[in-house]
Structure formats: structure tokens, C-alpha cells
Coordinates of C-alpha atoms in Angstrom, one line a residue:
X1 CA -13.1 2.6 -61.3
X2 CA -14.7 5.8 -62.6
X3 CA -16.0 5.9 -66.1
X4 CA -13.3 8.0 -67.3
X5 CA -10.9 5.5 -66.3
X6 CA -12.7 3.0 -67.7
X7 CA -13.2 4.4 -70.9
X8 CA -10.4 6.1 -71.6
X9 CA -7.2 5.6 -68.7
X10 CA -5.0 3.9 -71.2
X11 CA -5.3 6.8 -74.1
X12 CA -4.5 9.2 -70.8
X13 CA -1.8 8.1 -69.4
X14 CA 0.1 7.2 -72.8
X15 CA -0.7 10.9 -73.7
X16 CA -0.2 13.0 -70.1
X17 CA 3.1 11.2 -69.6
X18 CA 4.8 12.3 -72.8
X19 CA 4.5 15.9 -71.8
X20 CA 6.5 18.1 -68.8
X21 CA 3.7 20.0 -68.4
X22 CA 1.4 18.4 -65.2
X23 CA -2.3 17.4 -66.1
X24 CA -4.7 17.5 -63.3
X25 CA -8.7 16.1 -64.4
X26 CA -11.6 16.2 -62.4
X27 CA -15.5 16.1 -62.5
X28 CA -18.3 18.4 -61.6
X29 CA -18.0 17.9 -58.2
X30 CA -14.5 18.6 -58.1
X31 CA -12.8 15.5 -57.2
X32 CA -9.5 14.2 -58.9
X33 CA -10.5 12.1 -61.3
X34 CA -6.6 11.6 -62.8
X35 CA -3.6 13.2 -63.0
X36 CA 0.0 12.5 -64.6
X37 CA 3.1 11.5 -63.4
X38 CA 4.1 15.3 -64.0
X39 CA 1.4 16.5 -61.8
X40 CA 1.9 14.1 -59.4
X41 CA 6.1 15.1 -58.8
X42 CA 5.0 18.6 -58.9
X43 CA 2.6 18.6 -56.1
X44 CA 4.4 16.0 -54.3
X45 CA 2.4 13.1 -54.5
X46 CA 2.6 9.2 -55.7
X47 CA 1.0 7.8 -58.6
X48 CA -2.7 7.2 -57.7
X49 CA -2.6 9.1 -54.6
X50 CA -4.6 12.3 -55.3
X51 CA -7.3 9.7 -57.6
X52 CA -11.1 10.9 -55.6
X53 CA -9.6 13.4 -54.1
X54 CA -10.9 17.2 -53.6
X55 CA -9.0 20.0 -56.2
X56 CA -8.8 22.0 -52.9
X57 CA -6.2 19.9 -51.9
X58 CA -3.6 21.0 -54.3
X59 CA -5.1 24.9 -53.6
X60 CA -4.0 27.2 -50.7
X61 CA -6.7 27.4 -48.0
X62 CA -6.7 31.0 -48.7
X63 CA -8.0 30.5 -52.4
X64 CA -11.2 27.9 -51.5
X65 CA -13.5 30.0 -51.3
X66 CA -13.1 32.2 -54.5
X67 CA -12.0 29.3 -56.0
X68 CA -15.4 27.4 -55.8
X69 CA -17.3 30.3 -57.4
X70 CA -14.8 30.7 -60.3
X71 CA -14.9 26.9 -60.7
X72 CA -18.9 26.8 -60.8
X73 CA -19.3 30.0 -63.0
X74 CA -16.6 27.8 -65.2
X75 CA -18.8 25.0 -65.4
X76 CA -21.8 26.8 -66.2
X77 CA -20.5 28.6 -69.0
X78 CA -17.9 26.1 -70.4
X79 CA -14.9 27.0 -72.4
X80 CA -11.9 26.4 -72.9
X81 CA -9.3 29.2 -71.4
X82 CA -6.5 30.5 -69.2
X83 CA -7.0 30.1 -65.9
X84 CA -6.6 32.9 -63.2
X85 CA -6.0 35.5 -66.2
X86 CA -5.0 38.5 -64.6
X87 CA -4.3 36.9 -61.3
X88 CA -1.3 35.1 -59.3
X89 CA -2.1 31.7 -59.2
X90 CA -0.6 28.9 -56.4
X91 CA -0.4 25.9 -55.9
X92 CA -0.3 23.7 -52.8
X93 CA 2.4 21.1 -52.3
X94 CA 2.0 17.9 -50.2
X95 CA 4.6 19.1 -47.5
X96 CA 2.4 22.3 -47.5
X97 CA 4.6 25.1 -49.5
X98 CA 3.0 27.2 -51.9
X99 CA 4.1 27.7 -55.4
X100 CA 3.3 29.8 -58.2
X101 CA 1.8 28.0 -61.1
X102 CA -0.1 28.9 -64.5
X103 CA -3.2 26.8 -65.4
X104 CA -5.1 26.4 -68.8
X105 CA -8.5 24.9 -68.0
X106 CA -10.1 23.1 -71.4
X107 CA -13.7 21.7 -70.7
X108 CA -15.0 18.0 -72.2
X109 CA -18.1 15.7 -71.6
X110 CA -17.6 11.8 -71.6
X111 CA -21.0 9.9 -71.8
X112 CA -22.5 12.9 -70.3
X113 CA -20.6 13.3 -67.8
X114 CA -18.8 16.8 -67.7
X115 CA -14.8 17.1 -67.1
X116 CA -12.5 19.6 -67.2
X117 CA -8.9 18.9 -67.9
X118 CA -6.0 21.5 -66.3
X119 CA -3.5 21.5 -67.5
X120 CA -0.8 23.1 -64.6
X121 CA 2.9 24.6 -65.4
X122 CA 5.2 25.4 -62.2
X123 CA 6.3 28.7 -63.4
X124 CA 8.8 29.1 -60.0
X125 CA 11.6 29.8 -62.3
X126 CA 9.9 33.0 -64.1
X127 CA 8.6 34.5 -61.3
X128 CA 12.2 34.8 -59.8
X129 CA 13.2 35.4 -63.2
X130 CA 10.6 38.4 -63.0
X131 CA 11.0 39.4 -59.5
X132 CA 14.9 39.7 -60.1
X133 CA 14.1 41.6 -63.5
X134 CA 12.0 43.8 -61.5
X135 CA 14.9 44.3 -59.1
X136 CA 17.3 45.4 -61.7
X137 CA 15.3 47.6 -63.2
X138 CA 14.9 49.6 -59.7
X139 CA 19.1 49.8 -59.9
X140 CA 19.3 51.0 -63.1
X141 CA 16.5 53.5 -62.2
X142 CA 18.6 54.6 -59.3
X143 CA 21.8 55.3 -61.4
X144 CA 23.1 51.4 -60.0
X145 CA 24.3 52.7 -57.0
X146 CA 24.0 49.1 -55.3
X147 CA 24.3 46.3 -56.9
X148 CA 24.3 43.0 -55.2
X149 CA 26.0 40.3 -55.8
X150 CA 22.9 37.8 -56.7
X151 CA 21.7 39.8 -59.5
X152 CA 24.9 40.0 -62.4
X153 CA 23.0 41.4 -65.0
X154 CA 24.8 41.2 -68.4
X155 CA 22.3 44.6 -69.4
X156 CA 23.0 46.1 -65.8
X157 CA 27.4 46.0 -66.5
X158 CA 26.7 46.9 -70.1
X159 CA 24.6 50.2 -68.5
X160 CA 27.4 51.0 -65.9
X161 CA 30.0 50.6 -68.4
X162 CA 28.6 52.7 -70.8
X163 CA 28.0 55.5 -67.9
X164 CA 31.3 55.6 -66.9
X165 CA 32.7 55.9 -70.7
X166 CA 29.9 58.9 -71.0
X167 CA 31.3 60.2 -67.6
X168 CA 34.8 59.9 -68.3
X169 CA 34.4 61.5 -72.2
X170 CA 32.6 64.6 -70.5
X171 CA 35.3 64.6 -67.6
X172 CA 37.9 65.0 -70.7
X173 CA 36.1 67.0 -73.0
X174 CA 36.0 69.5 -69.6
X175 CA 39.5 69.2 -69.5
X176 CA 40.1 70.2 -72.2
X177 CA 37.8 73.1 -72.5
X178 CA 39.8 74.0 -69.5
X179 CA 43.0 73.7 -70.7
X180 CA 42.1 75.4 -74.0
X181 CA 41.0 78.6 -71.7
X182 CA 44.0 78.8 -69.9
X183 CA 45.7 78.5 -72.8
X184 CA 43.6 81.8 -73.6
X185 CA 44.5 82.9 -70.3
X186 CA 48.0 83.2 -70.3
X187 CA 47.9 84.5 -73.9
X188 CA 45.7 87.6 -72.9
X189 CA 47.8 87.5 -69.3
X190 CA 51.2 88.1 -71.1
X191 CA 50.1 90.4 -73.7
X192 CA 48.1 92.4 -71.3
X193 CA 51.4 92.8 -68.9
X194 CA 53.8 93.0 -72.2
X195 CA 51.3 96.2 -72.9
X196 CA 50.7 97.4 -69.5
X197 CA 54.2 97.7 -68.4
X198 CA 56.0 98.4 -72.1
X199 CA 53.5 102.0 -72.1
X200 CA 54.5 103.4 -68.3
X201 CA 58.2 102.0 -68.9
X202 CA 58.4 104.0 -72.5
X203 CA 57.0 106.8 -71.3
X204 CA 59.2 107.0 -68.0
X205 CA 62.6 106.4 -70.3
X206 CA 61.5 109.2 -73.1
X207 CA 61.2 111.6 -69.6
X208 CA 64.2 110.5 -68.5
X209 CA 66.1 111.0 -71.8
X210 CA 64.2 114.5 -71.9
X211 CA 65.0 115.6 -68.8
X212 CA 68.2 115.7 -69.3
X213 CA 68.5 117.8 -72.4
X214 CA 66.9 120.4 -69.8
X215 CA 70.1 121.8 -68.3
X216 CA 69.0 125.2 -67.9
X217 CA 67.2 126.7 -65.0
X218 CA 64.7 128.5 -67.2
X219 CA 63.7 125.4 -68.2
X220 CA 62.6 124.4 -64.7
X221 CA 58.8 123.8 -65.7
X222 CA 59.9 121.3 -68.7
X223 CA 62.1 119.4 -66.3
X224 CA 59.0 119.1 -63.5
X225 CA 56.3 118.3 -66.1
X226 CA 58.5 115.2 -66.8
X227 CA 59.2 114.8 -63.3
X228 CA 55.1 114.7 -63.3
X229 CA 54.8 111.8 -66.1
X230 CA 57.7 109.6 -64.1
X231 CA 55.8 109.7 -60.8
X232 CA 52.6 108.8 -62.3
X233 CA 54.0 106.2 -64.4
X234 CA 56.2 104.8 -61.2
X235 CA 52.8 104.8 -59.5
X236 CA 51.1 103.3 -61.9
X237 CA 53.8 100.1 -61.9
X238 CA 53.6 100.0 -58.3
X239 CA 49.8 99.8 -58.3
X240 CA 49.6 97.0 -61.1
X241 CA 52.5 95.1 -58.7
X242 CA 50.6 95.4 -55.9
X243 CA 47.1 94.0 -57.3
X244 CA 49.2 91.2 -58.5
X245 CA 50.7 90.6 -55.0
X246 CA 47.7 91.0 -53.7
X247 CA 45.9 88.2 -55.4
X248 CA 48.9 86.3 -54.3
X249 CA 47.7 86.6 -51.2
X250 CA 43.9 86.2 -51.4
X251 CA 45.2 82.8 -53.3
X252 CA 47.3 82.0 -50.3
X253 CA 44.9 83.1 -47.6
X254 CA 47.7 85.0 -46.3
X255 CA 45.5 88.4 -46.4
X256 CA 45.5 90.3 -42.9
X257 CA 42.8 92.8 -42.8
X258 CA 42.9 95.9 -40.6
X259 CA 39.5 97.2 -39.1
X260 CA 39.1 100.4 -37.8
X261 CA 35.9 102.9 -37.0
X262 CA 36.5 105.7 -39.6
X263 CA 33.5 107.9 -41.0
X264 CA 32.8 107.3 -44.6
X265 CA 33.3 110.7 -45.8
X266 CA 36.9 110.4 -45.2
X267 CA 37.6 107.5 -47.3
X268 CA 35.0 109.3 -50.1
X269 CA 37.2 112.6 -49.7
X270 CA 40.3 111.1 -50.5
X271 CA 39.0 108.4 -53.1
X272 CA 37.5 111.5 -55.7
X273 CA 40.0 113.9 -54.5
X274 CA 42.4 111.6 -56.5
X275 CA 40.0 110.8 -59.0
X276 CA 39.2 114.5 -60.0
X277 CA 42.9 114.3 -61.5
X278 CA 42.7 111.2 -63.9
X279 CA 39.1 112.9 -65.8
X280 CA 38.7 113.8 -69.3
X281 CA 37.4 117.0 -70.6
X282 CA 34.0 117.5 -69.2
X283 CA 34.1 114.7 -66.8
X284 CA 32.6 115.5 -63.8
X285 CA 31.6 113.3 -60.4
X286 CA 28.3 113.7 -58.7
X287 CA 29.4 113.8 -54.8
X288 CA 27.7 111.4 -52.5
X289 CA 24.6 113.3 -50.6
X290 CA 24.0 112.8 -46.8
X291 CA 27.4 110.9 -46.3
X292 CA 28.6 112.8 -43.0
X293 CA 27.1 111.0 -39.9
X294 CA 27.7 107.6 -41.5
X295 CA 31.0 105.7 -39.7
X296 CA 31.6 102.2 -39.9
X297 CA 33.5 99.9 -38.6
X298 CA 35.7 98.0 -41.5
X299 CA 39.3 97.7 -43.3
X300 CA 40.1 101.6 -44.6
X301 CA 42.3 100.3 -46.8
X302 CA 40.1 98.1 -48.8
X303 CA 37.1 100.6 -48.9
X304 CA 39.5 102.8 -50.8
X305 CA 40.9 100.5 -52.9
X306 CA 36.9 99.5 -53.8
X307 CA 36.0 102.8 -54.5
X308 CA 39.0 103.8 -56.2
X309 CA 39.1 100.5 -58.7
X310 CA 35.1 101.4 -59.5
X311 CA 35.4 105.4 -59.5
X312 CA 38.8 104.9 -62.3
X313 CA 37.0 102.5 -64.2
X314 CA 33.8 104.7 -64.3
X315 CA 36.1 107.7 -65.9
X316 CA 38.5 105.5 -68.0
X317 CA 35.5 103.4 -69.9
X318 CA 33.5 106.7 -70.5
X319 CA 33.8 109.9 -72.7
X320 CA 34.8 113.2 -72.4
X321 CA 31.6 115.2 -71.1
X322 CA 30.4 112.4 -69.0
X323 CA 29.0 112.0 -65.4
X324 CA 30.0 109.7 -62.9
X325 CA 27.5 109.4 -60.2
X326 CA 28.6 108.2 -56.7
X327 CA 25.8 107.3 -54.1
X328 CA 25.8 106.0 -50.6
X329 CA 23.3 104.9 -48.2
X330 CA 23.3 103.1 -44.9
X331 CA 20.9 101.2 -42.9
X332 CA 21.6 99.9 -39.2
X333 CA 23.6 96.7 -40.0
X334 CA 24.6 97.4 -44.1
X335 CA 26.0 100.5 -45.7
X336 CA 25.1 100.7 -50.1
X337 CA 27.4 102.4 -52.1
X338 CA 26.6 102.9 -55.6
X339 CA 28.5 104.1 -58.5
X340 CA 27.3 104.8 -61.8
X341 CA 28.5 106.1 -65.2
X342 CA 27.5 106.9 -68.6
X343 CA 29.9 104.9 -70.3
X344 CA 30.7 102.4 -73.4
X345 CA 28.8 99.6 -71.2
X346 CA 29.8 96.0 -71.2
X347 CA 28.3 93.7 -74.0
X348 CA 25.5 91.9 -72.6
X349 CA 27.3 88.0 -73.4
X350 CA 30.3 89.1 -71.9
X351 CA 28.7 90.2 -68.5
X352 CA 29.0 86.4 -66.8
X353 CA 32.7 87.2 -67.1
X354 CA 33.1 90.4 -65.6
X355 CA 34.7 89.2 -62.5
X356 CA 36.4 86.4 -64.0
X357 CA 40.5 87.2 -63.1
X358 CA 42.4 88.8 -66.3
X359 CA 39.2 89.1 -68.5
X360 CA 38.5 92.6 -70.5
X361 CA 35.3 93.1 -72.4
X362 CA 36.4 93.2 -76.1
X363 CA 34.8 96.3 -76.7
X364 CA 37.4 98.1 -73.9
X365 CA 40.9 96.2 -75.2
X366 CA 41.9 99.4 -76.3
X367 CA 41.7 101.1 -72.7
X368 CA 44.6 100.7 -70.2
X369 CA 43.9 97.8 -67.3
X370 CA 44.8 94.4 -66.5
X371 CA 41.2 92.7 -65.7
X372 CA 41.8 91.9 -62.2
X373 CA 40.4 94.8 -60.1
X374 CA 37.1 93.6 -60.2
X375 CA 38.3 90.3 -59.2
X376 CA 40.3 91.4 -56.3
X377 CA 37.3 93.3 -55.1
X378 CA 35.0 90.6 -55.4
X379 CA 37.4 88.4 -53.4
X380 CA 37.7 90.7 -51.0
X381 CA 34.2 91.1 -50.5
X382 CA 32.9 87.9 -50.2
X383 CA 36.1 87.4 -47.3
X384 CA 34.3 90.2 -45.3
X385 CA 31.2 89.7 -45.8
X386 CA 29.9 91.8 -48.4
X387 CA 28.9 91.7 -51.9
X388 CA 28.6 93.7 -55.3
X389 CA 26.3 93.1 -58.3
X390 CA 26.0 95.3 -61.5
X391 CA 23.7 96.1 -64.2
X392 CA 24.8 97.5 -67.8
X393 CA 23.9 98.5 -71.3
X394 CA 26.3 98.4 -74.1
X395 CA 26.6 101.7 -75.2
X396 CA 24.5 103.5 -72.4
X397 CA 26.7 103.0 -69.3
X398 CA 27.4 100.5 -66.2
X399 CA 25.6 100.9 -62.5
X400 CA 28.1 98.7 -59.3
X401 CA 26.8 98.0 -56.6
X402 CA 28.7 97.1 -53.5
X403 CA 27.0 96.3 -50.2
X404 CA 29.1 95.7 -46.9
X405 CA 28.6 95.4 -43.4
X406 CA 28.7 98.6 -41.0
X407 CA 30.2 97.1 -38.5
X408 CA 32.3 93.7 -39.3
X409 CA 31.4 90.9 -36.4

């Protein structure tokens, strides 16, 4: 028997057996001097069986060599400490697995004769414990978009649930916003068709009522001046029905477009020949330059309702005295046609809106329009393939752009 049994195995074994924890002793040369019954269950061996046996039985063949050195430099510089700090530690069982374990290493002579006790925890549990920690924290990184079934997390459900409240409260509060805009919406829809129609319709039953107080034929001129204001009016009606039928039909897909090869200088013609009627004192358009050899191959129809909404709106949002400026240029595949005024301008918070169906600038409320030209010309652009983009000042005037193919494929 050893001199540590000798001297003190009974202290030992009343002491090592009262804790969980396993406690592995040996001597300077490494060999097993004792061990508890905790040790002893934990590597997989019977009482007295590791006793003179090499520590590098109960390490991983992998560790012996680094294991000697730490053990020597231990030795040589004795004190008490955690073993491994920094490091994964393992064990070797008796049927050969490895498991992690956590060791403190406390040195003590006997009679001159150097020891050092270990005292060895299987720490199995945590490391799973950390490894499936480690796991659900890579979910929860990744918005928990897979969750398996071994890792119920109590933090992980608490997480999702409150995700889903925080998605659900913005999916309402969106709703709302939504529904409190199209509350806005219809408001500014039925007053602006309550004004647009009750002006026209007034001023076509005043004509009417006029008209016939003219009964004599000297007072031909009176009778067609009223005659005038009914047509325009009528026309006017008929054009407000139409955009609205019209975005009936972009809504429905149910627009047929018509392509033909025209040159643009007909459809320019026509467009400011019209135009030339609606300006106010002073008012003057600029006439495209170098239009007359460019033809294209598109809907007529829809290049003069473009021009025709932008040209109107040009005259109608600026004063009396203005210029309205109408370029064109064409490249092989794209033809550019520019139109440019010298107007009120469109307040630079309320330019995201512009297109936006039924919405008017505040600053132009008290002009005449419905807010959806723009929109049906955007619409229409984007079906064929085209575009338009604008720049305005308040105050200083508005610059549209509209770009669309030359020839439609």
C-alpha cells in the first residue's frame, strides 16, 4: 500500500464519498494513487480499479502529449488552480467515449512526497445546455424562421410572440392610415365632382335660360355666344366623363390601344391649335423646333391626350403674360417631349403626390380640374412603355417630361 493510503485512506474516502463531484489523486509520476466512488462511476470503473494506474488512462490519446507538459510545468510551479482554463477539457471513459469535463487541480506534499488532488465535474449537461443556447440564439438572429422541435425555448416563443403582436399592430395601424386616406379620398372625390360638374351645369342652364329671351334675329350674335358657352361646357362634361371611364378601364385592363405611324407634327398641330383658345391675356406657346421629319409609330389618340392634359395644365396653373414652352426631340429608339411653364409651381412636400389619382396641390384648389390627368397619363405610360418625370419650384413654374418609344415592339 502506498504511503498516502497508509497514512491517510480512511480520512479520504470518508471525505471524497460525501461529495458528487469525482476526485482523482496521483503522484509525481502520474500514477492513480486514489480516486472516489464518484470518479470511479464517472469514468466507468470499479472501486480500486484505476489504483497505480497511468492519468493517461482517463485522457483522450489526442491530449497525452500536451498533457505531460502542462502536468510537469504544474508540478514545478505548484498551485492550486483551474485546470485547462481557457480550453475544452475531456475525459476518457472505460468503454472508450469521450466526455467533456472541468477539472480544479489543488497541489499537497505528504511526508515529502508531492500529490496533486483533481478534483473532476462531468459538465455533459452544460455543454448541451450551451450548444443548444448557442443554437437558439442563431434562430432568433435569423428572425426564427426554423425552429425545431428539440429546442422549445420559453425566451425563443416569448420573441416570436412579441414579433407577431409588433407585426400585427403595424399591420393595423397601416390600416388604418389607409382607411383614414380614403376617407380623405372620397371626401375631396365628391367635392371635387360636386364642384366640377355644378360650374359647367350652371353655366349651361343660365345660357339656356338666356337664350331664350333672345327671340329676335338681331340678336343672332347673343343667341351664338351662348351657343358658344353650352358647347364648351357640354365638352367639358364629356371630357371629365371620359377620364373617369377611362380609368375604369386602365383598372379593368380592358384598355385597347390603337398604333399607327403618324408624324409628330400632326398630333402637335392639332394639340396647340386647341390650346391657343383656352390662354389668358398674354399667354403665349413656344412651338416645338425641328419637329417635321420625326414620325413614330404609337397610339395617336393617347399622344394627344398627353399633350393636351400637360399643355391645359401648363396655361390653367400660370398667369396671364406667361410662356409655355413645348420641346421635342428624338433619338433612334426614344422620342422626348418636354413641356415647360412659368407657373404657380407645385409645393415641394406635395410633389410625391403628384400622380397619386384625385390629388390637387393645395396651393391650385381654386383652379378647375379633377386630379386624375396626370394619373391617367402615367398609367398609360408605364402600359406602353414610356415614362414621365418632372421638376418644379413653387412660385417659379413646373418642367414634364415624357419619354416614349418611337416605334412600340
Amino acid at each position: 500500500m502506498n504511503v498516502f493510503e497508509e497514512k491517510k485512506g480512511n480520512i479520504f474516502k470518508l471525505l471524497s464519498e460525501a461529495i458528487s463531484e469525482g476526485i482523482i489523486i496521483v503522484n509525481e509520476k502520474q500514477e492513480i494513487v486514489a480516486s472516489n466512488g464518484a470518479a470511479n462511476t464517472m469514468f466507468g470503473y470499479e472501486d480500486n480499479e484505476l489504483l497505480g494506474r497511468d492519468l493517461n488512462l482517463l485522457i483522450p490519446k489526442d491530449y497525452h502529449k500536451n498533457h505531460r507538459k502542462h502536468f510537469n510545468n504544474f508540478i514545478d510551479h505548484s498551485d492550486r488552480r483551474q485546470m485547462g482554463h481557457g480550453r475544452d477539457l475531456y475525459g476518457l471513459r472505460k468503454d472508450g467515449t469521450k466526455f467533456p469535463v472541468e477539472a480544479g487541480l489543488n497541489p499537497f506534499q505528504i511526508y515529502e512526497n508531492a500529490y496533486v488532488m483533481a478534483l473532476v465535474s462531468d459538465i455533459t449537461v452544460r455543454k448541451q445546455q450551451e450548444s443548444e443556447i448557442r443554437e437558439l440564439n442563431a434562430n432568433l438572429e435569423d428572425k426564427i424562421t426554423e425552429r425545431t422541435q428539440a429546442l422549445e425555448n420559453t425566451v425563443a416563443q416569448m420573441q416570436e410572440e412579441v414579433e407577431k403582436r409588433r407585426a400585427a399592430e403595424n399591420k393595423l395601424k397601416e390600416s388604418l392610415q389607409k382607411e383614414r386616406e380614403l376617407n380623405e379620398l372620397k371626401t375631396k372625390f365628391l367635392s371635387m365632382v360636386s364642384h366640377e360638374f355644378k360650374t359647367p351645369l350652371s353655366g349651361i342652364h343660365t345660357s339656356t335660360t338666356l337664350i331664350g329671351k333672345y327671340t329676335k334675329e338681331e340678336q343672332q350674335d347673343k343667341r351664338e355666344k351662348h351657343l358658344k358657352t353650352i358647347k364648351a361646357k357640354v365638352k367639358y362634361l364629356d371630357n371629365i366623363l371620359n377620364d373617369f371611364l377611362s380609368i375604369e378601364r386602365l383598372q379593368a385592363g380592358k384598355t385597347v390601344y390603337k398604333f399607327s405611324t403618324f408624324p409628330l407634327s400632326k398630333v402637335v398641330n392639332e394639340v396647340i391649335y386647341d390650346a391657343n383658345m383656352m390662354l389668358k391675356d398674354g399667354q403665349r406657346i413656344e412651338y416645338p423646333q425641328n419637329i417635321d421629319d420625326i414620325t413614330l409609330e404609337f397610339d395617336e389618340k393617347i399622344l394627344e391626350l398627353i399633350l393636351t392634359n400637360l399643355i391645359n395644365n401648363a396655361i390653367k396653373y400660370s398667369s396671364e403674360g406667361d410662356v409655355i414652352e413645348v420641346k421635342a426631340k428624338a433619338s433612334e429608339k426614344k422620342l422626348t417631349v418636354q413641356v415647360a411653364d412659368e407657373g404657380m409651381g407645385i409645393p415641394e412636400k406635395e410633389q410625391k403626390y403628384i400622380f397619386n389619382r384625385y390629388f390637387r396641390a393645395e396651393n391650385a384648389l381654386l383652379n378647375a380640374g379633377t386630379g386624375i390627368g396626370l394619373n391617367i397619363i402615367k398609367s398609360h405610360l408605364e402600359n406602353l412603355g414610356g415614362q414621365i418625370v418632372f421638376n418644379s419650384k413653387e412660385g417659379e413654374g413646373s418642367t414634364f417630361m415624357v419619354t416614349l418609344p418611337i416605334k412600340v415592339k
